[in-house]
PDB file of C-alpha atoms and ligand atoms in Angstrom:
ATOM      1  CA  MET A 296     122.309  -3.818 -22.429  1.00  0.00           C
ATOM      2  CA  LYS A 297     121.887  -6.234 -19.568  1.00  0.00           C
ATOM      3  CA  CYS A 298     118.324  -7.508 -19.474  1.00  0.00           C
ATOM      4  CA  ALA A 299     116.524  -9.995 -17.278  1.00  0.00           C
ATOM      5  CA  LEU A 300     113.290 -11.475 -16.089  1.00  0.00           C
ATOM      6  CA  VAL A 301     113.400 -11.176 -12.312  1.00  0.00           C
ATOM      7  CA  GLY A 302     111.117 -12.790  -9.757  1.00  0.00           C
ATOM      8  CA  GLN A 303     109.449 -10.867  -6.946  1.00  0.00           C
ATOM      9  CA  ASP A 304     112.131 -12.250  -4.609  1.00  0.00           C
ATOM     10  CA  GLY A 305     114.914 -10.711  -6.710  1.00  0.00           C
ATOM     11  CA  ALA A 306     115.960 -14.026  -8.287  1.00  0.00           C
ATOM     12  CA  VAL A 307     116.922 -13.875 -11.960  1.00  0.00           C
ATOM     13  CA  VAL A 308     114.689 -16.218 -13.968  1.00  0.00           C
ATOM     14  CA  HIS A 309     116.222 -15.449 -17.351  1.00  0.00           C
ATOM     15  CA  ALA A 310     119.007 -13.091 -18.461  1.00  0.00           C
ATOM     16  CA  GLU A 311     120.105 -11.845 -21.854  1.00  0.00           C
ATOM     17  CA  ARG A 312     122.492  -9.248 -23.242  1.00  0.00           C
ATOM     18  CA  HIS A 313     122.260  -7.131 -26.353  1.00  0.00           C
ATOM     19  CA  PRO A 314     124.669  -4.708 -27.982  1.00  0.00           C
ATOM     20  CA  THR A 315     123.596  -1.119 -27.344  1.00  0.00           C
ATOM     21  CA  GLY A 316     124.707  -0.002 -30.780  1.00  0.00           C
ATOM     22  CA  ALA A 317     124.938   3.637 -29.717  1.00  0.00           C
ATOM     23  CA  GLU A 318     126.710   4.462 -32.981  1.00  0.00           C
ATOM     24  CA  ARG A 319     123.354   3.908 -34.750  1.00  0.00           C
ATOM     25  CA  GLY A 320     121.971   7.016 -33.047  1.00  0.00           C
ATOM     26  CA  PRO A 321     119.418   7.553 -30.271  1.00  0.00           C
ATOM     27  CA  VAL A 322     116.300   6.617 -32.265  1.00  0.00           C
ATOM     28  CA  ALA A 323     117.700   3.174 -33.052  1.00  0.00           C
ATOM     29  CA  VAL A 324     118.856   2.718 -29.430  1.00  0.00           C
ATOM     30  CA  VAL A 325     115.372   3.492 -28.130  1.00  0.00           C
ATOM     31  CA  ASP A 326     113.845   1.127 -30.714  1.00  0.00           C
ATOM     32  CA  THR A 327     116.131  -1.643 -29.478  1.00  0.00           C
ATOM     33  CA  ILE A 328     115.186  -0.969 -25.846  1.00  0.00           C
ATOM     34  CA  LEU A 329     111.485  -1.228 -26.776  1.00  0.00           C
ATOM     35  CA  ASP A 330     112.027  -4.400 -28.831  1.00  0.00           C
ATOM     36  CA  VAL A 331     114.003  -6.067 -26.054  1.00  0.00           C
ATOM     37  CA  ALA A 332     111.416  -5.131 -23.412  1.00  0.00           C
ATOM     38  CA  GLN A 333     108.598  -6.492 -25.556  1.00  0.00           C
ATOM     39  CA  GLY A 334     110.635  -9.628 -26.264  1.00  0.00           C
ATOM     40  CA  LEU A 335     111.094 -10.263 -22.545  1.00  0.00           C
ATOM     41  CA  VAL A 336     107.381  -9.803 -21.897  1.00  0.00           C
ATOM     42  CA  GLU A 337     106.558 -12.337 -24.612  1.00  0.00           C
ATOM     43  CA  ARG A 338     109.183 -14.736 -23.359  1.00  0.00           C
ATOM     44  CA  ALA A 339     107.748 -14.592 -19.837  1.00  0.00           C
ATOM     45  CA  ARG A 340     104.198 -15.215 -21.071  1.00  0.00           C
ATOM     46  CA  ALA A 341     105.347 -18.088 -23.293  1.00  0.00           C
ATOM     47  CA  ALA A 342     106.853 -19.679 -20.176  1.00  0.00           C
ATOM     48  CA  GLY A 343     103.548 -19.361 -18.347  1.00  0.00           C
ATOM     49  CA  ARG A 344     104.647 -16.417 -16.219  1.00  0.00           C
ATOM     50  CA  THR A 345     102.823 -13.158 -15.691  1.00  0.00           C
ATOM     51  CA  PRO A 346     105.007 -10.070 -16.078  1.00  0.00           C
ATOM     52  CA  VAL A 347     103.762  -7.383 -13.704  1.00  0.00           C
ATOM     53  CA  ALA A 348     106.053  -4.419 -14.277  1.00  0.00           C
ATOM     54  CA  CYS A 349     109.022  -3.230 -16.271  1.00  0.00           C
ATOM     55  CA  GLY A 350     112.106  -1.363 -15.032  1.00  0.00           C
ATOM     56  CA  ILE A 351     114.635   0.451 -17.188  1.00  0.00           C
ATOM     57  CA  GLY A 352     117.953   2.021 -16.215  1.00  0.00           C
ATOM     58  CA  VAL A 353     119.983   4.456 -18.311  1.00  0.00           C
ATOM     59  CA  PRO A 354     123.153   6.448 -17.631  1.00  0.00           C
ATOM     60  CA  GLY A 355     123.367  10.225 -17.555  1.00  0.00           C
ATOM     61  CA  LEU A 356     120.770  12.613 -16.170  1.00  0.00           C
ATOM     62  CA  VAL A 357     117.496  10.886 -15.405  1.00  0.00           C
ATOM     63  CA  ASP A 358     114.291  12.500 -14.167  1.00  0.00           C
ATOM     64  CA  GLN A 359     112.918   9.480 -12.371  1.00  0.00           C
ATOM     65  CA  SER A 360     109.650  11.086 -11.258  1.00  0.00           C
ATOM     66  CA  ALA A 361     108.844  12.253 -14.809  1.00  0.00           C
ATOM     67  CA  GLY A 362     110.194   9.046 -16.374  1.00  0.00           C
ATOM     68  CA  VAL A 363     112.420  11.009 -18.750  1.00  0.00           C
ATOM     69  CA  ALA A 364     115.979  10.261 -19.862  1.00  0.00           C
ATOM     70  CA  VAL A 365     117.064  13.901 -19.787  1.00  0.00           C
ATOM     71  CA  TRP A 366     120.587  13.596 -21.104  1.00  0.00           C
ATOM     72  CA  SER A 367     122.882  10.690 -21.747  1.00  0.00           C
ATOM     73  CA  ALA A 368     126.156  11.437 -23.521  1.00  0.00           C
ATOM     74  CA  ASN A 369     126.976   7.786 -24.211  1.00  0.00           C
ATOM     75  CA  LEU A 370     123.576   6.913 -25.690  1.00  0.00           C
ATOM     76  CA  GLY A 371     122.866  10.282 -27.310  1.00  0.00           C
ATOM     77  CA  LEU A 372     119.540  10.521 -25.457  1.00  0.00           C
ATOM     78  CA  ARG A 373     118.005  13.986 -24.998  1.00  0.00           C
ATOM     79  CA  GLN A 374     114.667  14.433 -23.234  1.00  0.00           C
ATOM     80  CA  VAL A 375     113.381  10.965 -24.155  1.00  0.00           C
ATOM     81  CA  PRO A 376     110.154  10.009 -22.316  1.00  0.00           C
ATOM     82  CA  LEU A 377     111.380   6.458 -22.010  1.00  0.00           C
ATOM     83  CA  ARG A 378     108.963   5.374 -19.289  1.00  0.00           C
ATOM     84  CA  GLU A 379     105.940   6.323 -21.391  1.00  0.00           C
ATOM     85  CA  LEU A 380     107.412   4.714 -24.520  1.00  0.00           C
ATOM     86  CA  VAL A 381     108.054   1.407 -22.751  1.00  0.00           C
ATOM     87  CA  HIS A 382     104.648   1.494 -21.096  1.00  0.00           C
ATOM     88  CA  ALA A 383     102.981   2.128 -24.474  1.00  0.00           C
ATOM     89  CA  ARG A 384     104.831  -0.811 -26.021  1.00  0.00           C
ATOM     90  CA  THR A 385     104.474  -3.372 -23.227  1.00  0.00           C
ATOM     91  CA  GLY A 386     101.273  -2.242 -21.510  1.00  0.00           C
ATOM     92  CA  LEU A 387     103.018  -2.738 -18.167  1.00  0.00           C
ATOM     93  CA  PRO A 388     103.556  -0.276 -15.332  1.00  0.00           C
ATOM     94  CA  THR A 389     107.080   0.978 -15.981  1.00  0.00           C
ATOM     95  CA  ALA A 390     109.795   2.643 -13.917  1.00  0.00           C
ATOM     96  CA  LEU A 391     112.798   4.530 -15.221  1.00  0.00           C
ATOM     97  CA  GLY A 392     115.931   5.005 -13.130  1.00  0.00           C
ATOM     98  CA  HIS A 393     119.577   5.980 -13.268  1.00  0.00           C
ATOM     99  CA  ASP A 394     121.996   3.107 -13.869  1.00  0.00           C
ATOM    100  CA  VAL A 395     124.320   3.764 -10.921  1.00  0.00           C
ATOM    101  CA  ARG A 396     121.479   4.474  -8.485  1.00  0.00           C
ATOM    102  CA  LEU A 397     119.827   1.247  -9.605  1.00  0.00           C
ATOM    103  CA  GLY A 398     123.106  -0.612  -9.086  1.00  0.00           C
ATOM    104  CA  GLY A 399     123.259   0.856  -5.597  1.00  0.00           C
ATOM    105  CA  LEU A 400     119.641  -0.104  -4.963  1.00  0.00           C
ATOM    106  CA  ALA A 401     120.390  -3.733  -5.815  1.00  0.00           C
ATOM    107  CA  GLU A 402     123.628  -3.826  -3.800  1.00  0.00           C
ATOM    108  CA  SER A 403     121.898  -2.304  -0.780  1.00  0.00           C
ATOM    109  CA  ARG A 404     118.969  -4.741  -0.854  1.00  0.00           C
ATOM    110  CA  LEU A 405     120.441  -7.916  -2.319  1.00  0.00           C
ATOM    111  CA  GLY A 406     124.218  -7.498  -2.376  1.00  0.00           C
ATOM    112  CA  ALA A 407     127.144  -6.221  -0.318  1.00  0.00           C
ATOM    113  CA  GLY A 408     125.098  -3.527   1.458  1.00  0.00           C
ATOM    114  CA  ARG A 409     122.343  -5.871   2.578  1.00  0.00           C
ATOM    115  CA  GLY A 410     121.189  -5.164   6.115  1.00  0.00           C
ATOM    116  CA  VAL A 411     123.055  -1.840   6.236  1.00  0.00           C
ATOM    117  CA  GLY A 412     120.918   1.255   6.764  1.00  0.00           C
ATOM    118  CA  HIS A 413     123.190   3.895   5.231  1.00  0.00           C
ATOM    119  CA  VAL A 414     125.234   2.887   2.211  1.00  0.00           C
ATOM    120  CA  LEU A 415     127.246   4.730  -0.407  1.00  0.00           C
ATOM    121  CA  PHE A 416     127.610   2.706  -3.600  1.00  0.00           C
ATOM    122  CA  VAL A 417     130.554   3.890  -5.680  1.00  0.00           C
ATOM    123  CA  ALA A 418     131.060   2.632  -9.227  1.00  0.00           C
ATOM    124  CA  VAL A 419     134.629   3.129 -10.451  1.00  0.00           C
ATOM    125  CA  GLY A 420     135.044   2.242 -14.111  1.00  0.00           C
ATOM    126  CA  THR A 421     135.412   4.437 -17.161  1.00  0.00           C
ATOM    127  CA  GLY A 422     134.012   7.175 -14.910  1.00  0.00           C
ATOM    128  CA  ILE A 423     133.150   7.451 -11.224  1.00  0.00           C
ATOM    129  CA  ALA A 424     129.629   7.839  -9.876  1.00  0.00           C
ATOM    130  CA  ALA A 425     127.932   7.127  -6.590  1.00  0.00           C
ATOM    131  CA  ALA A 426     124.523   6.493  -5.097  1.00  0.00           C
ATOM    132  CA  HIS A 427     123.552   7.278  -1.530  1.00  0.00           C
ATOM    133  CA  LEU A 428     121.083   4.755  -0.148  1.00  0.00           C
ATOM    134  CA  VAL A 429     119.125   5.117   3.025  1.00  0.00           C
ATOM    135  CA  GLY A 430     116.936   2.206   4.051  1.00  0.00           C
ATOM    136  CA  GLY A 431     117.261   0.671   0.587  1.00  0.00           C
ATOM    137  CA  SER A 432     116.186   3.785  -1.335  1.00  0.00           C
ATOM    138  CA  ALA A 433     118.423   6.044  -3.399  1.00  0.00           C
ATOM    139  CA  THR A 434     118.204   9.820  -3.335  1.00  0.00           C
ATOM    140  CA  ALA A 435     118.225  11.315  -6.832  1.00  0.00           C
ATOM    141  CA  GLY A 436     118.628  14.999  -5.989  1.00  0.00           C
ATOM    142  CA  ALA A 437     116.435  17.903  -7.045  1.00  0.00           C
ATOM    143  CA  HIS A 438     117.460  17.596 -10.701  1.00  0.00           C
ATOM    144  CA  GLY A 439     118.319  13.905 -10.982  1.00  0.00           C
ATOM    145  CA  ALA A 440     122.033  14.620 -10.690  1.00  0.00           C
ATOM    146  CA  ALA A 441     122.915  13.533  -7.139  1.00  0.00           C
ATOM    147  CA  GLY A 442     125.901  11.280  -6.626  1.00  0.00           C
ATOM    148  CA  GLU A 443     128.253  12.664  -9.272  1.00  0.00           C
ATOM    149  CA  LEU A 444     131.227  11.854  -7.080  1.00  0.00           C
ATOM    150  CA  GLY A 445     133.473  11.664 -10.146  1.00  0.00           C
ATOM    151  CA  HIS A 446     133.137  15.413 -10.594  1.00  0.00           C
ATOM    152  CA  ILE A 447     134.258  16.669  -7.218  1.00  0.00           C
ATOM    153  CA  LEU A 448     137.487  18.623  -7.406  1.00  0.00           C
ATOM    154  CA  VAL A 449     140.427  16.703  -5.922  1.00  0.00           C
ATOM    155  CA  ARG A 450     143.468  17.901  -7.922  1.00  0.00           C
ATOM    156  CA  PRO A 451     143.082  21.522  -9.090  1.00  0.00           C
ATOM    157  CA  ASP A 452     146.240  21.162 -11.211  1.00  0.00           C
ATOM    158  CA  GLY A 453     145.269  17.716 -12.464  1.00  0.00           C
ATOM    159  CA  PRO A 454     144.257  16.465 -15.890  1.00  0.00           C
ATOM    160  CA  ARG A 455     141.161  17.872 -17.580  1.00  0.00           C
ATOM    161  CA  CYS A 456     137.965  15.905 -17.018  1.00  0.00           C
ATOM    162  CA  GLY A 457     135.448  14.964 -19.704  1.00  0.00           C
ATOM    163  CA  CYS A 458     133.134  17.584 -18.135  1.00  0.00           C
ATOM    164  CA  GLY A 459     135.620  20.289 -19.105  1.00  0.00           C
ATOM    165  CA  ARG A 460     137.126  21.117 -15.719  1.00  0.00           C
ATOM    166  CA  PRO A 461     140.645  20.137 -14.660  1.00  0.00           C
ATOM    167  CA  GLY A 462     141.148  18.009 -11.573  1.00  0.00           C
ATOM    168  CA  CYS A 463     137.898  16.093 -11.158  1.00  0.00           C
ATOM    169  CA  LEU A 464     138.168  12.808  -9.249  1.00  0.00           C
ATOM    170  CA  GLU A 465     137.337  10.700 -12.292  1.00  0.00           C
ATOM    171  CA  ALA A 466     140.046  12.412 -14.343  1.00  0.00           C
ATOM    172  CA  VAL A 467     142.577  11.053 -11.829  1.00  0.00           C
ATOM    173  CA  ALA A 468     141.196   7.876 -10.286  1.00  0.00           C
ATOM    174  CA  SER A 469     138.820   6.198 -12.741  1.00  0.00           C
ATOM    175  CA  ALA A 470     140.040   2.977 -14.348  1.00  0.00           C
ATOM    176  CA  SER A 471     140.435   4.793 -17.675  1.00  0.00           C
ATOM    177  CA  ALA A 472     142.358   7.660 -16.056  1.00  0.00           C
ATOM    178  CA  ILE A 473     144.775   5.217 -14.398  1.00  0.00           C
ATOM    179  CA  GLY A 474     145.433   3.469 -17.712  1.00  0.00           C
ATOM    180  CA  ARG A 475     145.896   6.789 -19.534  1.00  0.00           C
ATOM    181  CA  ARG A 476     148.233   8.241 -16.915  1.00  0.00           C
ATOM    182  CA  TYR A 477     150.443   5.164 -16.798  1.00  0.00           C
ATOM    183  CA  THR A 478     150.587   4.903 -20.584  1.00  0.00           C
ATOM    184  CA  ALA A 479     151.624   8.556 -20.911  1.00  0.00           C
ATOM    185  CA  LEU A 480     154.299   8.330 -18.222  1.00  0.00           C
ATOM    186  CA  ALA A 481     155.627   5.032 -19.556  1.00  0.00           C
ATOM    187  CA  ARG A 482     155.922   6.509 -23.047  1.00  0.00           C
ATOM    188  CA  SER A 483     157.776   9.610 -21.890  1.00  0.00           C
ATOM    189  CA  ALA A 484     160.029   7.511 -19.633  1.00  0.00           C
ATOM    190  CA  ALA A 485     160.713   5.212 -22.587  1.00  0.00           C
ATOM    191  CA  HIS A 486     161.887   8.202 -24.583  1.00  0.00           C
ATOM    192  CA  SER A 487     164.210   9.401 -21.825  1.00  0.00           C
ATOM    193  CA  PRO A 488     165.310   6.217 -20.054  1.00  0.00           C
ATOM    194  CA  GLY A 489     167.373   6.313 -16.933  1.00  0.00           C
ATOM    195  CA  ASP A 490     165.157   8.100 -14.430  1.00  0.00           C
ATOM    196  CA  LEU A 491     162.400   5.577 -13.972  1.00  0.00           C
ATOM    197  CA  ASP A 492     161.651   1.916 -14.099  1.00  0.00           C
ATOM    198  CA  VAL A 493     160.011   1.552 -17.446  1.00  0.00           C
ATOM    199  CA  PRO A 494     157.552  -1.161 -18.422  1.00  0.00           C
ATOM    200  CA  ALA A 495     157.985  -3.715 -21.136  1.00  0.00           C
ATOM    201  CA  ARG A 496     155.595  -4.109 -24.028  1.00  0.00           C
ATOM    202  CA  PRO A 497     152.368  -5.695 -22.767  1.00  0.00           C
ATOM    203  CA  GLY A 498     151.488  -9.302 -23.521  1.00  0.00           C
ATOM    204  CA  GLY A 499     155.129 -10.343 -23.418  1.00  0.00           C
ATOM    205  CA  GLY A 500     154.778 -13.057 -20.765  1.00  0.00           C
ATOM    206  CA  ALA A 501     154.481 -13.292 -17.027  1.00  0.00           C
ATOM    207  CA  ALA A 502     157.767 -11.677 -16.021  1.00  0.00           C
ATOM    208  CA  ILE A 503     157.704  -7.909 -15.732  1.00  0.00           C
ATOM    209  CA  PRO A 504     161.177  -6.454 -16.325  1.00  0.00           C
ATOM    210  CA  ARG A 505     162.169  -3.623 -14.037  1.00  0.00           C
ATOM    211  CA  THR A 506     164.322  -1.962 -16.656  1.00  0.00           C
ATOM    212  CA  ALA A 507     163.668   0.072 -19.748  1.00  0.00           C
ATOM    213  CA  ASP A 508     162.141  -1.271 -22.921  1.00  0.00           C
ATOM    214  CA  VAL A 509     161.930   1.692 -25.263  1.00  0.00           C
ATOM    215  CA  SER A 510     159.856  -0.152 -27.883  1.00  0.00           C
ATOM    216  CA  LEU A 511     156.412   0.552 -26.378  1.00  0.00           C
ATOM    217  CA  GLY A 512     154.945   1.414 -29.748  1.00  0.00           C
ATOM    218  CA  GLY A 513     151.271   2.311 -29.573  1.00  0.00           C
ATOM    219  CA  ALA A 514     150.516   0.147 -26.535  1.00  0.00           C
ATOM    220  CA  THR A 515     147.959   1.448 -24.083  1.00  0.00           C
ATOM    221  CA  PHE A 516     147.634  -0.051 -20.635  1.00  0.00           C
ATOM    222  CA  SER A 517     144.541  -0.884 -18.633  1.00  0.00           C
ATOM    223  CA  ALA A 518     144.105  -0.152 -14.940  1.00  0.00           C
ATOM    224  CA  ALA A 519     144.239  -3.911 -14.294  1.00  0.00           C
ATOM    225  CA  GLU A 520     147.666  -4.085 -15.936  1.00  0.00           C
ATOM    226  CA  VAL A 521     148.841  -1.135 -13.862  1.00  0.00           C
ATOM    227  CA  ALA A 522     147.638  -2.929 -10.713  1.00  0.00           C
ATOM    228  CA  ASP A 523     149.462  -6.114 -11.775  1.00  0.00           C
ATOM    229  CA  ARG A 524     152.665  -4.229 -12.491  1.00  0.00           C
ATOM    230  CA  ALA A 525     152.465  -2.283  -9.243  1.00  0.00           C
ATOM    231  CA  ALA A 526     151.980  -5.543  -7.321  1.00  0.00           C
ATOM    232  CA  ALA A 527     154.999  -7.006  -9.142  1.00  0.00           C
ATOM    233  CA  GLY A 528     157.093  -4.145  -7.789  1.00  0.00           C
ATOM    234  CA  GLU A 529     157.404  -1.934 -10.842  1.00  0.00           C
ATOM    235  CA  ALA A 530     158.128   1.589  -9.585  1.00  0.00           C
ATOM    236  CA  LEU A 531     156.256   3.615 -12.197  1.00  0.00           C
ATOM    237  CA  ALA A 532     153.109   1.507 -11.917  1.00  0.00           C
ATOM    238  CA  GLY A 533     153.339   1.705  -8.136  1.00  0.00           C
ATOM    239  CA  GLN A 534     153.533   5.480  -8.297  1.00  0.00           C
ATOM    240  CA  VAL A 535     150.514   5.799 -10.625  1.00  0.00           C
ATOM    241  CA  TRP A 536     148.491   3.343  -8.551  1.00  0.00           C
ATOM    242  CA  ARG A 537     149.296   5.121  -5.240  1.00  0.00           C
ATOM    243  CA  GLU A 538     148.387   8.508  -6.724  1.00  0.00           C
ATOM    244  CA  ALA A 539     145.041   7.180  -7.950  1.00  0.00           C
ATOM    245  CA  VAL A 540     144.267   5.447  -4.656  1.00  0.00           C
ATOM    246  CA  GLY A 541     145.139   8.664  -2.800  1.00  0.00           C
ATOM    247  CA  ALA A 542     142.782  10.710  -4.972  1.00  0.00           C
ATOM    248  CA  LEU A 543     140.025   8.127  -4.561  1.00  0.00           C
ATOM    249  CA  ALA A 544     140.515   8.234  -0.781  1.00  0.00           C
ATOM    250  CA  ASP A 545     140.207  12.039  -0.916  1.00  0.00           C
ATOM    251  CA  GLY A 546     136.912  11.624  -2.733  1.00  0.00           C
ATOM    252  CA  LEU A 547     135.609   9.014  -0.313  1.00  0.00           C
ATOM    253  CA  ALA A 548     136.649  11.097   2.711  1.00  0.00           C
ATOM    254  CA  THR A 549     134.664  14.018   1.285  1.00  0.00           C
ATOM    255  CA  ALA A 550     131.718  11.716   0.678  1.00  0.00           C
ATOM    256  CA  GLN A 551     131.898  10.447   4.252  1.00  0.00           C
ATOM    257  CA  ALA A 552     131.909  14.026   5.560  1.00  0.00           C
ATOM    258  CA  LEU A 553     128.719  14.627   3.568  1.00  0.00           C
ATOM    259  CA  PHE A 554     126.842  11.371   4.068  1.00  0.00           C
ATOM    260  CA  ASP A 555     128.192   9.659   7.205  1.00  0.00           C
ATOM    261  CA  VAL A 556     127.458   6.151   5.934  1.00  0.00           C
ATOM    262  CA  GLU A 557     128.069   2.815   7.611  1.00  0.00           C
ATOM    263  CA  ALA A 558     129.450   1.110   4.514  1.00  0.00           C
ATOM    264  CA  MET A 559     130.856   2.096   1.150  1.00  0.00           C
ATOM    265  CA  VAL A 560     130.267  -0.551  -1.493  1.00  0.00           C
ATOM    266  CA  ILE A 561     132.848  -0.195  -4.263  1.00  0.00           C
ATOM    267  CA  GLY A 562     131.902  -1.617  -7.648  1.00  0.00           C
ATOM    268  CA  GLY A 563     132.818  -1.129 -11.287  1.00  0.00           C
ATOM    269  CA  GLY A 564     135.873  -2.444 -13.085  1.00  0.00           C
ATOM    270  CA  LEU A 565     138.426  -1.090 -10.622  1.00  0.00           C
ATOM    271  CA  ALA A 566     136.960  -3.088  -7.716  1.00  0.00           C
ATOM    272  CA  ARG A 567     138.067  -6.266  -9.491  1.00  0.00           C
ATOM    273  CA  ALA A 568     141.627  -5.393  -8.386  1.00  0.00           C
ATOM    274  CA  GLY A 569     140.522  -6.786  -5.003  1.00  0.00           C
ATOM    275  CA  ALA A 570     142.995  -6.444  -2.132  1.00  0.00           C
ATOM    276  CA  ARG A 571     145.364  -4.465  -4.387  1.00  0.00           C
ATOM    277  CA  LEU A 572     142.764  -1.720  -4.285  1.00  0.00           C
ATOM    278  CA  PHE A 573     141.011  -2.260  -0.978  1.00  0.00           C
ATOM    279  CA  ASP A 574     144.063  -2.612   1.316  1.00  0.00           C
ATOM    280  CA  PRO A 575     145.769   0.669   0.343  1.00  0.00           C
ATOM    281  CA  LEU A 576     142.414   2.457  -0.090  1.00  0.00           C
ATOM    282  CA  ARG A 577     141.337   1.504   3.430  1.00  0.00           C
ATOM    283  CA  SER A 578     144.616   2.838   4.909  1.00  0.00           C
ATOM    284  CA  ALA A 579     144.486   6.017   2.825  1.00  0.00           C
ATOM    285  CA  LEU A 580     140.900   6.679   3.867  1.00  0.00           C
ATOM    286  CA  ARG A 581     141.768   6.043   7.526  1.00  0.00           C
ATOM    287  CA  GLU A 582     144.587   8.618   7.295  1.00  0.00           C
ATOM    288  CA  ARG A 583     142.168  11.218   5.968  1.00  0.00           C
ATOM    289  CA  ILE A 584     139.358  10.755   8.426  1.00  0.00           C
ATOM    290  CA  THR A 585     139.420  12.949  11.515  1.00  0.00           C
ATOM    291  CA  PHE A 586     136.272  13.088  13.629  1.00  0.00           C
ATOM    292  CA  HIS A 587     133.973  11.194  11.286  1.00  0.00           C
ATOM    293  CA  ARG A 588     133.412   7.497  11.740  1.00  0.00           C
ATOM    294  CA  GLU A 589     135.315   5.325   9.324  1.00  0.00           C
ATOM    295  CA  PRO A 590     132.959   3.498   6.951  1.00  0.00           C
ATOM    296  CA  ARG A 591     133.438  -0.156   6.130  1.00  0.00           C
ATOM    297  CA  LEU A 592     134.822  -0.509   2.592  1.00  0.00           C
ATOM    298  CA  VAL A 593     133.424  -3.572   0.852  1.00  0.00           C
ATOM    299  CA  ALA A 594     133.507  -4.900  -2.693  1.00  0.00           C
ATOM    300  CA  ALA A 595     130.243  -4.958  -4.642  1.00  0.00           C
ATOM    301  CA  ALA A 596     128.714  -8.436  -4.784  1.00  0.00           C
ATOM    302  CA  LEU A 597     126.446  -8.359  -7.828  1.00  0.00           C
ATOM    303  CA  GLY A 598     128.904  -7.553 -10.609  1.00  0.00           C
ATOM    304  CA  ASP A 599     127.699  -5.852 -13.772  1.00  0.00           C
ATOM    305  CA  GLU A 600     124.158  -7.193 -13.347  1.00  0.00           C
ATOM    306  CA  ALA A 601     123.534  -4.892 -10.386  1.00  0.00           C
ATOM    307  CA  GLY A 602     121.923  -2.145 -12.481  1.00  0.00           C
ATOM    308  CA  CYS A 603     119.652  -4.645 -14.202  1.00  0.00           C
ATOM    309  CA  LEU A 604     118.537  -6.148 -10.878  1.00  0.00           C
ATOM    310  CA  GLY A 605     118.005  -2.653  -9.501  1.00  0.00           C
ATOM    311  CA  ALA A 606     115.727  -1.804 -12.432  1.00  0.00           C
ATOM    312  CA  ALA A 607     113.588  -4.815 -11.516  1.00  0.00           C
ATOM    313  CA  LEU A 608     113.491  -3.760  -7.855  1.00  0.00           C
ATOM    314  CA  LEU A 609     112.432  -0.235  -8.847  1.00  0.00           C
ATOM    315  CA  ALA A 610     109.691  -1.686 -11.038  1.00  0.00           C
ATOM    316  CA  LEU A 611     108.403  -3.730  -8.085  1.00  0.00           C
ATOM    317  CA  ASP A 612     108.565  -0.601  -5.911  1.00  0.00           C
ATOM    318  CA  ILE A 613     106.152   1.297  -8.157  1.00  0.00           C
ATOM    319  CA  LEU A 614     103.640  -1.534  -7.817  1.00  0.00           C
ATOM    320  CA  GLU A 615     103.725  -1.050  -4.064  1.00  0.00           C
ATOM    321  CA  ARG A 616     104.032   2.740  -4.113  1.00  0.00           C
ATOM    322  CA  PRO A 617     102.622   3.912  -7.440  1.00  0.00           C
TER     323      PRO A 617
HETATM  324 ZN1  LIG B 990     134.390  16.453 -14.188  1.00  0.00          ZN
END
């Protein structure tokens, strides 16, 4: 959990992090959220500040207008009236939002989308999700489920997604999917060497051999390692990386057809690959765009604190527009 005291100007006054401890079950997770919120309120008062509102962001399905965390697989939350619980504990006006939409809110007002009217924020990490922001406000959809870009169909014959359907974008192009795909191909290539460049065991030094090392053992690779290996000229990594970038470009081209934004702000773990991601992604997107205008592709600026900052901005919003 990323937590902060944030000034009315969006400046972080104090930040702290706590383990979510989802394995303890949803009741304990909610207790921790309430304890941390109360702790921040007390900390602010002890420093002579006056906390005016509280903002909370959670992943999954969020009914922002009702203040209910409807469903969150990672946290085990089901129909939790989190806004009311936090309000009861802290006594402060409280807002509840969706983590990716809050990240987009912060990027569009304070980060890489600042000054841009129409922005799509796309978080590419263990999954893929997006937020569409117009004039600094995110649309949540009729059921709180807008922006699930990770679950558009891009490869009907592709790997099965966590949602149960084969071929979703996040089953092909998320950071986890890239790592999984490369690991699987490297293992099978290691067992039948000769056809492909095969990677060496990870952590073995800076040089990346271009020939087979069949002793992969149980190694699993991260997307960052795949990007490094692709940049170093390893054929298998290059293939996996190009396939993922192509699928991501398919997803973004679809999003552009739907939303016609000026800028797409790409965040999440995969964006840390920098030019290794953005250069080929920009070209692939350009190839796919016909009559739509090409959006600017920019890296997110606020890192993994974006959602936390966005929660503060949403809390300030409800003071102005209760
Ligand atoms: Zn899916």
